[in-house]
Amino acid sequence: MRERIWAPLPLLLLLLPPQLWGGPPESPRPEPQREPGPLQPFDLLYASGVAAYYSEDYEQAVRDLEAALRSHRRLREVRTRCARHCAARRPLAPPGAGPAAELPFFRALLERARCYRSCQSQRLGGPASRHRVSEDVRSDFQRRVPYNYLQRAYIKLNQLEKAVEAAHTFFMANPEHMEMQQNIENYRTMAGVEALQLVDLEARPHLESYSAGVKHYEADDFELAIKYFEQALREYFSEDTECRALCEGPQRFEEYEYLGYKAGLYEAIADHYMQVLVCQHECVRELATRPGRLSPIENFLPLHYDYLQFAYYRVGEYVKALECAKAYLLLHPDDEDVLDNVDYYESLLDDSSDPASIEAREDLAMFVKRHKMESELIKSAAEGLGFSYTEPNYWIRYGGRQDENRVPSGVNVEGAEVHGLSMGKKSSPKIDRDLREGGPLLYENITFVYNSEQLNGTQRVLLDNVLSEEQCRELHSVASGIMLVGDGYRGKTSPHTPNEKFEGATVLKALKFGYEGRVPLKSARLFYDISEKARKIVESYFMLNSTLYFSYTHMVCRTALSGQQDRRTDLSHPIHADNCLLDPEANECWKEPPAYTFRDYSALLYMNDDFEGGEFIFTEMDAKTVTASIKPKCGRMISFSSGGENPHGVKAVTKGQRCAVALWFTLDPLYRELERIQADEVIAILDREQQGKHELNINPKDEL
């Protein structure tokens, strides 16, 4: 239990939300048309839609899933409207002087609570408690899972355009879901409209307007850029108000069940409100984060004003340029480029304008004032109430300024050299280490085939004869004795495509089976030895300055399923990168969980070629443009760096079985493969036994 420090009434008042904090005033929104009767809970509609889908009643599935999405939107809208309504009608006034001075405050609080409950019940057509849903359902809607069901149901009903929209909407929040991208392409081909406009049905307006502003800015269309950036800011502050309102709902307490705890009045209010306030403070990060991403767009809100200051300058509106530049400095007061721009803009003003009277934009000034007050209050409460809090850097700029929108002093508008901010597609992601290749291959008989340049990429190498024909046969033989269906994929028989069976096994499992006599121990050891051989080759060829460790080692076989190979358009393994989430739409690869961000190099060592299809391919970051295609064969090894510079996949295996040893490596010893460390210990024991120095004394169930 945390130690608490009781706060007197004045501190309690500080822990409650001041009425007039916040961004610019919002414009009223029209009341949308309501469906008759009480609003149906979206989780019940969702469950009904999913059940109908699995019962193959696709018309009912579409009705219920669409109704669930409408209910979800309506519930969110009602909550935000009621929060605004009650904040205006029942302000939390500070208590007056004299006896029972706190009672007016608590009366206002109780009136606000009663207003909020009454407003929701009236607008929802019943008690709000009917709409409390589980975390699983909440997570499904956050990840847009209903659209996954909808796209399939629409296809069954032959509604291709709606299927494309639903699939695209799901894919935008799940960019690592490469199967969905293939579905979208298949649907568009089926519809016969390759250029069909893709619509994100859950697009966030402020992000859409911001992207449009960037597009027009880069095209030097500054008038339209200004229009969209200003629209993006209005939408941003409106969505910030909604985000903050939604934070006022029940919070997940670390130490208590909601309304089930035994804390005192002031402690309970302070504990709850601080979690609400931290949530509201984090809306800055929430609004800067694209759907399906964990990391926000860096420096997102300030960039609006940075773009605008230069755009206004280019169209000759120097007062507005100065206001935006000063607004940007509220968040980055030491930015030398913008400070220089301020001086230059002031020099362009006519004699009737006093530069000192032109202040930073009011919308951002109010926002920053509230943000700083919140930050101070949270830090003070953390110290007084005994919880841990570290203020994030919400406006971080990695390296130098992202843009180069600096106007050199003394240069006129016509003669100014303009350096536009580049927010376009990156040709290749940055790798934070020196890139070298061409080191020795260490072993005789290994044949060099292609380097990075010949494979049209970065940090790539293709080698032959890493294994002999005899070793390939031995490994293929042991594979049949140790492999499990769905190994490494939670037992899923077909984790990547329903048209193939996937089997796998680890080095440690092979050694365990060898020790138990279920496969030849010599063959199990060969699996261990050839993977170590591959690690040494990769470390040497790419001339790494530090040790390369195993991150994961997996013997894998993909088998074509008979009767399912006609007119296949899918891949055996969808296009992906090994240490980041590939986002073909944005031409980015996001190095964040659930990607294995610690992986640095990858290798595939092939065991056979008696199958059809199964070519390994590299692509551009669009996941479509193939840059190299490699036909597997016994002893062939392809190795490459694991980042977004090397998107890759496997073409469909249409006949037979394709087997390989897949290896992933890391330069960080903290992420060494645990099973590999255990396998090293087993090998050491076996070596000592063979030398006759020690007797084997391990229990395979415990040690292996």
XYZ file of C-alpha atoms in Angstrom:
704
model
C 0.000 0.000 0.000
C 1.335 3.431 -0.894
C 1.918 5.888 1.910
C -0.473 8.830 1.551
C -0.166 12.445 2.668
C -3.522 14.018 3.515
C -4.203 17.320 1.786
C -6.116 20.257 3.294
C -9.120 21.666 1.426
C -7.185 24.292 -0.623
C -4.969 21.522 -2.084
C -8.076 19.476 -2.852
C -9.426 22.418 -4.833
C -6.199 22.483 -6.816
C -6.803 18.845 -7.691
C -10.102 19.649 -9.399
C -10.376 21.002 -12.983
C -10.477 24.796 -13.446
C -13.349 25.706 -15.751
C -11.612 28.062 -18.135
C -8.454 26.131 -18.982
C -8.116 24.926 -22.526
C -7.733 25.765 -26.172
C -9.828 28.040 -28.335
C -13.629 28.248 -28.032
C -15.388 25.539 -29.958
C -18.142 26.050 -32.481
C -21.481 24.275 -31.864
C -22.071 21.068 -33.781
C -25.407 20.107 -35.307
C -27.392 17.442 -33.469
C -27.240 14.235 -35.556
C -30.436 12.301 -36.264
C -31.166 9.633 -33.648
C -32.578 6.200 -34.241
C -35.909 5.678 -32.425
C -35.860 4.060 -28.991
C -33.020 3.553 -26.522
C -29.505 3.214 -27.898
C -28.522 -0.441 -28.018
C -25.185 -1.305 -26.304
C -22.500 -1.720 -28.946
C -20.947 -4.779 -27.256
C -24.242 -6.717 -27.509
C -24.648 -5.713 -31.162
C -21.025 -6.658 -31.818
C -21.472 -10.089 -30.206
C -24.651 -10.637 -32.203
C -22.899 -9.624 -35.430
C -19.965 -11.952 -34.835
C -22.323 -14.813 -33.995
C -24.308 -14.166 -37.177
C -21.086 -14.092 -39.167
C -20.026 -17.522 -37.909
C -23.558 -18.793 -38.589
C -23.070 -17.588 -42.190
C -26.031 -15.202 -41.835
C -24.065 -12.422 -43.502
C -26.965 -10.011 -43.958
C -27.675 -10.111 -40.217
C -23.948 -9.840 -39.533
C -23.695 -6.662 -41.601
C -26.789 -5.153 -39.928
C -25.524 -5.859 -36.415
C -21.897 -4.904 -37.030
C -22.872 -1.648 -38.729
C -25.296 -0.940 -35.873
C -22.513 -1.689 -33.359
C -20.248 0.853 -35.024
C -23.058 3.441 -35.040
C -23.790 2.737 -31.388
C -20.103 3.047 -30.522
C -19.911 6.452 -32.252
C -23.202 7.632 -30.701
C -22.122 6.638 -27.194
C -18.847 8.515 -27.580
C -20.663 11.569 -28.926
C -23.229 11.521 -26.096
C -20.519 11.306 -23.467
C -18.565 14.230 -24.874
C -21.699 16.383 -25.380
C -22.924 15.695 -21.858
C -19.512 16.511 -20.433
C -19.538 19.881 -22.211
C -23.183 20.544 -21.330
C -22.708 19.862 -17.625
C -19.416 21.760 -17.461
C -21.260 24.841 -18.700
C -24.366 24.404 -16.534
C -22.690 23.225 -13.325
C -19.300 24.926 -12.936
C -17.209 23.883 -9.943
C -17.050 27.167 -8.034
C -14.519 27.563 -5.191
C -16.043 27.456 -1.664
C -16.833 30.680 0.127
C -15.566 31.774 3.500
C -17.116 30.859 6.812
C -18.480 27.666 8.399
C -19.028 24.688 6.101
C -17.237 26.556 3.334
C -16.737 23.320 1.411
C -20.446 22.555 1.084
C -21.067 24.827 -1.936
C -18.196 23.103 -3.672
C -19.551 19.596 -2.995
C -23.060 20.724 -3.918
C -21.717 21.834 -7.282
C -19.878 18.518 -7.659
C -23.013 16.500 -6.861
C -25.091 18.625 -9.232
C -22.522 18.048 -11.975
C -22.653 14.273 -11.371
C -26.468 14.246 -11.367
C -26.564 16.341 -14.534
C -24.109 14.030 -16.275
C -26.046 10.894 -15.347
C -29.396 12.421 -16.275
C -28.055 13.747 -19.585
C -26.632 10.371 -20.590
C -29.727 8.416 -19.533
C -31.997 10.767 -21.462
C -29.909 10.737 -24.636
C -29.171 7.011 -24.520
C -32.775 6.063 -23.763
C -31.811 4.152 -20.627
C -29.178 3.892 -17.887
C -25.571 4.438 -18.964
C -24.570 1.320 -17.014
C -25.937 -0.800 -19.889
C -23.005 0.441 -21.993
C -20.185 -0.658 -19.705
C -18.178 -3.130 -21.752
C -15.263 -5.452 -21.120
C -11.665 -4.520 -21.881
C -11.594 -7.181 -24.615
C -14.487 -5.582 -26.493
C -13.052 -2.107 -25.952
C -9.740 -3.322 -27.370
C -11.476 -4.873 -30.412
C -13.092 -1.545 -31.269
C -9.854 0.340 -30.717
C -8.115 -2.076 -33.124
C -11.078 -1.869 -35.547
C -11.693 -5.620 -35.430
C -15.395 -5.256 -36.427
C -14.201 -4.095 -39.858
C -12.338 -7.379 -40.293
C -15.609 -9.282 -39.904
C -17.439 -6.745 -42.072
C -15.049 -7.026 -45.007
C -15.561 -10.785 -45.098
C -19.332 -10.494 -44.717
C -19.495 -7.886 -47.502
C -17.611 -10.263 -49.806
C -20.094 -13.029 -49.086
C -22.852 -10.566 -50.040
C -20.941 -9.532 -53.183
C -20.611 -5.916 -52.008
C -17.039 -5.398 -53.202
C -16.701 -1.649 -52.735
C -17.873 -1.875 -49.131
C -15.522 -4.812 -48.594
C -12.593 -2.709 -49.848
C -13.556 0.180 -47.555
C -13.898 -2.088 -44.520
C -10.629 -3.903 -45.273
C -8.754 -0.628 -45.770
C -10.192 0.824 -42.554
C -9.017 -2.236 -40.634
C -5.615 -2.205 -42.340
C -4.941 1.445 -41.444
C -5.030 0.506 -37.747
C -3.218 -2.812 -38.303
C -0.434 -2.063 -40.807
C 1.461 -5.234 -39.885
C -1.501 -7.325 -41.135
C -0.073 -8.123 -44.563
C -2.839 -10.606 -45.350
C -5.333 -7.735 -45.220
C -3.285 -5.763 -47.725
C -3.425 -8.736 -50.075
C -7.197 -8.932 -49.520
C -7.536 -5.284 -50.541
C -5.615 -5.884 -53.758
C -7.672 -9.002 -54.488
C -10.954 -7.150 -53.917
C -9.936 -4.299 -56.187
C -8.960 -6.788 -58.892
C -12.269 -8.610 -58.478
C -14.119 -5.294 -58.828
C -12.138 -4.547 -61.980
C -11.196 -1.121 -60.653
C -7.501 -0.968 -59.865
C -7.596 2.741 -59.055
C -10.559 2.425 -56.661
C -10.337 5.175 -54.048
C -9.439 3.748 -50.640
C -11.470 5.306 -47.829
C -10.631 5.099 -44.125
C -14.080 5.110 -42.514
C -12.563 5.973 -39.109
C -10.115 8.625 -40.342
C -9.282 11.299 -37.770
C -10.076 14.685 -39.335
C -7.139 16.615 -37.880
C -4.636 14.067 -39.198
C -6.264 14.067 -42.637
C -6.179 17.878 -42.818
C -2.584 17.955 -41.602
C -1.530 15.485 -44.307
C -3.346 17.545 -46.926
C -1.565 20.664 -45.689
C 1.826 18.978 -45.981
C 0.983 17.800 -49.497
C 0.055 21.291 -50.712
C 3.000 22.834 -48.892
C 5.457 20.538 -50.656
C 3.794 21.431 -53.961
C 4.464 25.128 -53.148
C 0.710 25.781 -53.088
C 0.911 27.899 -49.949
C -2.630 29.283 -50.066
C -4.133 25.799 -49.909
C -1.497 24.686 -47.405
C -2.590 27.519 -45.082
C -6.246 26.522 -45.513
C -5.619 22.911 -44.501
C -3.192 23.635 -41.648
C -5.648 26.134 -40.138
C -8.431 23.562 -40.527
C -6.200 20.925 -38.920
C -5.641 23.184 -35.905
C -9.380 23.824 -35.433
C -10.025 20.081 -35.628
C -7.090 19.345 -33.325
C -8.382 21.574 -30.541
C -11.914 20.225 -30.976
C -10.668 16.631 -30.740
C -8.532 17.611 -27.753
C -11.720 18.708 -25.973
C -13.353 15.356 -26.795
C -10.302 13.401 -25.688
C -10.260 15.214 -22.356
C -13.977 14.621 -21.828
C -13.576 10.888 -22.421
C -10.806 10.800 -19.798
C -13.435 11.642 -17.155
C -14.843 8.114 -17.308
C -13.902 5.289 -14.913
C -10.175 4.815 -14.513
C -8.251 1.597 -13.898
C -6.802 1.895 -10.416
C -3.535 0.123 -9.697
C -4.489 -0.733 -6.115
C -8.280 -0.706 -6.046
C -11.293 -2.040 -7.869
C -13.311 0.919 -9.147
C -15.821 1.991 -6.422
C -14.767 -1.030 -4.411
C -11.860 0.509 -2.547
C -11.884 1.646 1.097
C -9.954 4.906 0.761
C -11.092 8.097 2.472
C -12.981 10.910 0.745
C -10.104 13.228 -0.088
C -7.741 10.400 -0.963
C -10.310 8.779 -3.255
C -11.106 12.057 -5.043
C -7.438 12.980 -5.383
C -6.467 9.471 -6.530
C -9.177 9.369 -9.172
C -8.756 12.923 -10.365
C -5.011 12.628 -10.752
C -5.500 9.647 -13.042
C -8.075 11.655 -15.009
C -5.693 14.619 -15.222
C -2.749 12.482 -16.360
C -5.021 10.964 -19.019
C -6.043 14.451 -20.173
C -2.427 15.596 -20.167
C -1.583 12.620 -22.395
C -4.142 13.710 -25.028
C -1.217 15.552 -26.637
C 0.372 12.190 -27.385
C -2.938 10.537 -28.316
C -3.775 13.165 -30.938
C -0.305 12.936 -32.465
C -0.434 9.153 -32.886
C -1.642 7.568 -36.111
C -4.070 4.618 -35.853
C -2.242 1.364 -35.186
C 0.963 3.092 -34.030
C 2.506 3.302 -30.589
C 4.791 6.235 -31.258
C 3.410 9.729 -31.953
C 4.469 11.965 -34.824
C 7.377 13.831 -33.306
C 6.871 17.538 -32.621
C 3.361 17.244 -34.105
C 1.478 20.283 -32.771
C 4.416 22.743 -33.064
C 4.959 21.678 -36.682
C 1.577 23.176 -37.642
C 2.827 26.616 -36.630
C 6.240 26.020 -38.167
C 4.645 25.248 -41.520
C 2.238 28.162 -41.175
C 4.873 30.767 -40.290
C 6.705 30.073 -43.515
C 3.557 29.650 -45.637
C 2.187 32.993 -44.449
C 5.560 34.568 -45.208
C 5.465 33.192 -48.758
C 2.031 34.727 -49.409
C 3.093 38.093 -47.943
C 1.078 37.999 -44.701
C 3.918 38.991 -42.411
C 1.839 39.710 -39.287
C 0.355 36.201 -39.334
C 3.791 34.742 -40.100
C 5.149 36.557 -37.036
C 2.264 35.329 -34.854
C 2.880 31.718 -35.907
C 6.649 31.982 -35.451
C 6.166 33.370 -31.937
C 3.666 30.576 -31.247
C 6.259 27.985 -32.259
C 8.742 29.607 -29.863
C 6.360 29.023 -26.949
C 7.325 25.349 -27.214
C 10.859 25.732 -28.592
C 12.102 29.077 -27.233
C 15.745 28.383 -28.155
C 15.199 27.524 -31.805
C 17.744 29.761 -33.508
C 16.242 29.421 -36.997
C 12.802 30.596 -35.896
C 14.316 33.338 -33.752
C 16.065 34.571 -36.902
C 12.771 34.341 -38.792
C 11.057 36.481 -36.130
C 13.678 39.192 -36.576
C 13.276 39.041 -40.329
C 9.464 39.137 -40.251
C 9.580 42.147 -37.928
C 11.832 43.939 -40.424
C 9.199 43.421 -43.145
C 6.341 45.086 -41.229
C 5.161 48.501 -42.351
C 5.552 51.553 -40.118
C 1.989 51.299 -38.805
C 2.675 47.945 -37.120
C 4.427 47.742 -33.775
C 6.346 44.431 -33.620
C 6.116 44.378 -29.822
C 2.308 44.412 -29.998
C 2.169 41.290 -32.159
C 1.963 38.287 -29.852
C 1.950 34.536 -30.300
C -1.246 32.958 -31.610
C -3.894 32.939 -28.873
C -5.018 29.360 -29.544
C -1.595 27.919 -28.775
C -0.859 30.436 -26.003
C -3.966 29.266 -24.109
C -3.144 25.631 -24.791
C 0.458 25.957 -23.555
C -0.669 27.847 -20.435
C -3.056 25.058 -19.492
C -0.475 22.381 -20.347
C 2.127 23.973 -18.062
C -0.363 24.397 -15.209
C -1.368 20.753 -15.512
C 2.252 19.669 -15.536
C 3.031 21.634 -12.375
C -0.083 20.287 -10.645
C 0.701 16.664 -11.543
C 4.309 16.984 -10.345
C 3.167 18.626 -7.111
C 0.532 15.942 -6.518
C 3.031 13.180 -7.272
C 5.328 14.522 -4.574
C 2.521 15.080 -2.070
C 0.467 11.944 -2.676
C 3.367 9.541 -3.063
C 3.116 8.278 -6.641
C 5.729 8.235 -9.374
C 5.462 10.561 -12.369
C 7.977 11.663 -14.983
C 6.913 14.359 -17.419
C 7.470 13.146 -21.025
C 8.975 15.457 -23.603
C 5.870 15.960 -25.727
C 7.569 18.259 -28.256
C 10.742 16.273 -28.813
C 12.806 16.942 -31.938
C 15.327 14.221 -32.779
C 18.622 15.720 -33.904
C 18.211 19.130 -35.541
C 14.948 20.796 -36.491
C 12.831 18.665 -38.784
C 12.369 21.497 -41.240
C 14.670 23.988 -42.883
C 12.183 26.853 -43.166
C 14.600 29.610 -42.337
C 14.524 32.973 -44.068
C 18.043 34.445 -44.290
C 18.166 37.932 -42.798
C 18.283 40.789 -45.286
C 16.924 38.785 -48.216
C 13.744 39.964 -49.894
C 10.760 37.774 -50.672
C 11.460 37.361 -54.353
C 15.148 36.621 -53.893
C 14.895 34.365 -50.859
C 16.305 30.877 -51.210
C 13.546 28.582 -49.989
C 14.329 25.247 -48.379
C 11.071 23.318 -48.188
C 10.336 20.903 -45.374
C 10.630 17.397 -46.695
C 7.972 15.099 -45.273
C 7.917 12.809 -48.297
C 8.696 9.130 -48.573
C 12.059 7.945 -47.427
C 14.064 5.984 -49.940
C 15.529 3.820 -47.211
C 15.405 3.934 -43.412
C 18.413 5.072 -41.460
C 20.535 2.331 -39.899
C 22.250 3.476 -36.724
C 25.579 1.730 -37.346
C 28.360 1.740 -39.903
C 27.488 -0.321 -42.983
C 30.242 -2.569 -44.226
C 30.368 -5.836 -46.118
C 32.765 -8.049 -48.021
C 34.564 -9.659 -45.095
C 36.020 -13.200 -45.297
C 33.631 -16.149 -45.575
C 35.810 -18.192 -43.149
C 35.077 -21.661 -44.574
C 36.361 -23.473 -47.679
C 34.025 -24.412 -50.526
C 31.543 -21.606 -49.763
C 30.720 -19.799 -53.004
C 29.985 -16.074 -53.098
C 27.027 -15.367 -55.440
C 25.708 -11.798 -55.052
C 26.360 -8.779 -52.846
C 24.034 -5.904 -51.884
C 24.474 -4.013 -55.132
C 23.775 -7.076 -57.257
C 20.697 -7.812 -55.115
C 19.480 -4.211 -55.563
C 19.509 -3.346 -51.880
C 21.412 -2.657 -48.676
C 23.274 -5.152 -46.448
C 22.394 -8.268 -48.463
C 24.480 -11.278 -49.449
C 23.745 -14.564 -51.240
C 26.048 -17.575 -50.745
C 26.066 -21.171 -51.989
C 27.548 -24.422 -50.644
C 27.151 -23.454 -46.992
C 25.801 -27.017 -46.610
C 26.795 -30.136 -48.514
C 24.266 -32.398 -50.235
C 24.789 -35.003 -47.512
C 24.178 -32.466 -44.750
C 20.987 -31.298 -46.458
C 19.684 -34.861 -46.619
C 20.556 -35.445 -42.959
C 18.851 -32.252 -41.814
C 15.780 -32.995 -43.923
C 15.626 -36.450 -42.372
C 15.859 -35.160 -38.806
C 13.238 -32.505 -39.575
C 10.574 -35.168 -40.058
C 11.294 -36.497 -36.569
C 11.313 -33.280 -34.545
C 8.905 -30.857 -36.193
C 5.585 -29.815 -34.701
C 2.714 -28.273 -36.653
C 2.423 -24.559 -35.857
C 5.590 -24.481 -33.746
C 6.418 -20.858 -32.926
C 2.902 -19.739 -33.892
C 0.910 -21.024 -30.909
C 0.050 -24.240 -32.704
C -1.584 -22.580 -35.720
C -1.393 -25.058 -38.599
C -1.478 -22.318 -41.245
C -0.345 -19.045 -39.610
C 0.472 -17.212 -42.861
C -1.819 -18.754 -45.485
C -4.624 -21.334 -45.349
C -3.122 -23.052 -48.401
C -0.014 -24.386 -46.683
C 0.889 -26.318 -43.545
C 3.608 -24.821 -41.342
C 5.919 -26.923 -39.142
C 8.921 -25.946 -37.052
C 11.440 -26.967 -34.394
C 14.159 -25.297 -32.310
C 17.762 -26.369 -31.703
C 17.057 -27.213 -28.072
C 14.173 -29.469 -29.041
C 16.388 -31.268 -31.574
C 19.056 -31.908 -28.918
C 16.426 -33.133 -26.459
C 15.054 -35.600 -29.017
C 18.620 -36.660 -29.839
C 19.464 -37.299 -26.196
C 16.261 -39.309 -25.766
C 17.136 -41.403 -28.848
C 14.115 -40.285 -30.855
C 16.384 -38.925 -33.611
C 20.110 -39.538 -34.205
C 22.082 -37.366 -31.787
C 24.628 -36.719 -34.548
C 21.898 -35.227 -36.752
C 20.529 -33.095 -33.903
C 24.032 -31.789 -33.292
C 24.392 -30.972 -36.995
C 21.439 -28.546 -36.639
C 23.328 -26.822 -33.794
C 26.649 -26.757 -35.664
C 25.382 -25.388 -38.971
C 23.487 -22.577 -37.223
C 26.708 -21.576 -35.434
C 28.511 -21.740 -38.781
C 25.932 -19.371 -40.279
C 26.317 -16.941 -37.351
C 30.098 -16.757 -37.819
C 29.726 -16.189 -41.578
C 27.241 -13.336 -41.106
C 29.370 -11.700 -38.398
C 32.487 -11.913 -40.570
C 31.000 -10.970 -43.951
C 29.286 -7.824 -42.640
C 32.474 -6.930 -40.740
C 30.718 -6.299 -37.432
C 32.759 -4.734 -34.650
C 30.886 -6.524 -31.872
C 29.686 -10.055 -31.228
C 26.592 -11.234 -33.043
C 24.278 -13.253 -30.786
C 21.446 -15.623 -31.638
C 18.032 -14.071 -31.131
C 16.003 -17.011 -32.464
C 16.784 -20.178 -34.428
C 14.024 -22.139 -36.140
C 13.971 -25.042 -38.587
C 10.840 -24.509 -40.690
C 9.010 -26.456 -43.389
C 6.127 -25.189 -45.527
C 3.997 -27.836 -47.257
C 1.530 -27.111 -50.056
C -1.927 -28.503 -49.228
C -3.392 -30.557 -52.045
C -6.608 -29.325 -53.604
C -5.976 -25.706 -52.556
C -3.456 -24.502 -55.128
C -5.670 -23.447 -58.040
C -5.445 -19.750 -58.899
C -3.533 -18.850 -55.745
C -2.740 -15.152 -55.418
C -1.465 -15.119 -51.829
C 2.070 -15.492 -50.502
C 3.521 -18.262 -48.397
C 4.807 -15.560 -46.055
C 3.512 -11.981 -46.530
C 5.953 -9.117 -47.105
C 7.369 -7.855 -43.815
C 10.499 -6.598 -42.092
C 12.118 -8.438 -39.199
C 12.557 -5.652 -36.630
C 9.861 -3.101 -37.457
C 6.212 -2.847 -38.502
C 6.097 -2.307 -42.249
C 3.615 0.379 -43.310
C 3.464 0.328 -47.129
C 0.874 3.128 -47.273
C 3.172 5.573 -45.453
C 6.358 4.071 -46.906
C 7.617 3.687 -43.349
C 8.710 0.899 -41.030
C 7.833 1.629 -37.403
C 10.441 0.268 -35.003
C 8.163 -0.373 -32.068
C 6.432 -3.335 -30.363
C 5.080 -5.837 -31.257
C 7.975 -5.919 -33.739
C 11.189 -7.636 -32.585
C 13.036 -4.318 -32.500
C 16.221 -5.875 -31.098
C 16.926 -7.992 -34.183
C 19.836 -6.723 -36.300
C 20.587 -9.409 -38.923
C 18.677 -12.319 -40.435
C 19.647 -15.390 -42.437
C 17.898 -18.271 -44.191
C 19.779 -21.490 -44.913
C 17.945 -23.695 -47.413
C 17.816 -27.495 -47.229
C 16.113 -28.573 -50.489
C 14.757 -27.559 -53.882
C 12.366 -30.431 -54.735
C 9.231 -28.283 -54.574
C 7.450 -25.738 -56.751
C 7.196 -22.026 -55.980
C 8.561 -20.775 -52.664
C 10.964 -18.148 -54.058
C 12.340 -15.719 -51.478
C 11.751 -12.106 -52.578
C 12.940 -8.652 -51.521
C 10.650 -5.682 -52.227
C 10.608 -1.936 -51.906
C 8.832 -0.526 -48.852
C 5.605 -0.471 -50.849
C 5.543 -4.278 -50.387
C 4.799 -4.612 -54.115
C 7.878 -3.740 -56.175
C 10.134 -6.821 -56.208
C 13.842 -5.918 -56.191
C 15.297 -9.445 -56.063
C 14.022 -13.023 -56.274
C 15.961 -16.043 -55.012
C 15.230 -19.692 -55.773
C 16.076 -21.876 -52.756
C 18.334 -24.904 -53.134
C 20.397 -27.124 -50.863
C 23.203 -25.179 -49.141
C 22.121 -21.731 -50.351
C 22.054 -18.961 -47.731
C 20.615 -15.467 -47.974
C 21.523 -12.999 -45.218
C 20.554 -9.361 -44.704
C 20.059 -6.637 -42.108
C 16.716 -6.942 -40.329
C 15.270 -3.438 -40.700
C 12.892 -1.644 -43.025
C 15.631 -1.403 -45.643
C 14.991 -5.089 -46.411
C 11.259 -5.914 -46.718
C 10.922 -9.537 -47.798
C 8.543 -12.451 -48.123
C 8.067 -15.905 -49.649
C 6.062 -16.718 -52.766
C 3.432 -19.433 -52.570
C 4.646 -23.023 -52.283
C 2.333 -24.702 -54.781
C 3.692 -28.254 -54.675
C 5.846 -30.245 -52.264
C 7.618 -29.176 -49.088
C 10.114 -26.313 -48.679
C 12.470 -26.524 -45.685
C 15.044 -24.087 -44.305
C 16.821 -23.021 -41.143
C 15.727 -19.495 -40.238
C 18.086 -17.466 -38.071
C 17.737 -14.061 -36.448
C 20.635 -12.329 -34.725
C 21.086 -9.405 -32.343
C 24.036 -7.224 -31.359
C 22.507 -6.710 -27.902
C 23.462 -9.468 -25.439
C 20.362 -8.675 -23.367
C 18.260 -10.278 -26.105
C 20.235 -13.494 -26.520
C 18.081 -16.525 -27.229
C 17.519 -18.338 -23.924
C 17.099 -21.735 -25.600
C 20.401 -21.186 -27.388
C 22.193 -20.606 -24.075
C 20.668 -23.836 -22.759
C 21.680 -25.628 -25.967
C 25.265 -24.366 -25.506
C 25.298 -25.907 -22.027
C 23.988 -29.232 -23.342
C 26.647 -29.305 -26.090
C 29.351 -28.583 -23.507
C 28.168 -31.516 -21.405
C 28.056 -33.820 -24.429
C 31.581 -32.761 -25.389
C 32.888 -33.516 -21.913
C 31.203 -36.925 -21.986
C 32.800 -37.777 -25.311
C 36.185 -36.822 -23.955
C 35.644 -39.134 -21.019
C 36.312 -36.411 -18.451
C 32.851 -36.369 -16.931
C 29.802 -38.549 -16.902
C 26.589 -37.195 -18.360
C 24.367 -36.207 -15.439
C 21.359 -34.264 -16.687
C 17.650 -34.841 -16.622
C 16.312 -33.973 -20.066
C 13.003 -32.814 -18.629
C 14.706 -30.299 -16.361
C 17.765 -29.291 -18.347
C 16.435 -29.452 -21.862
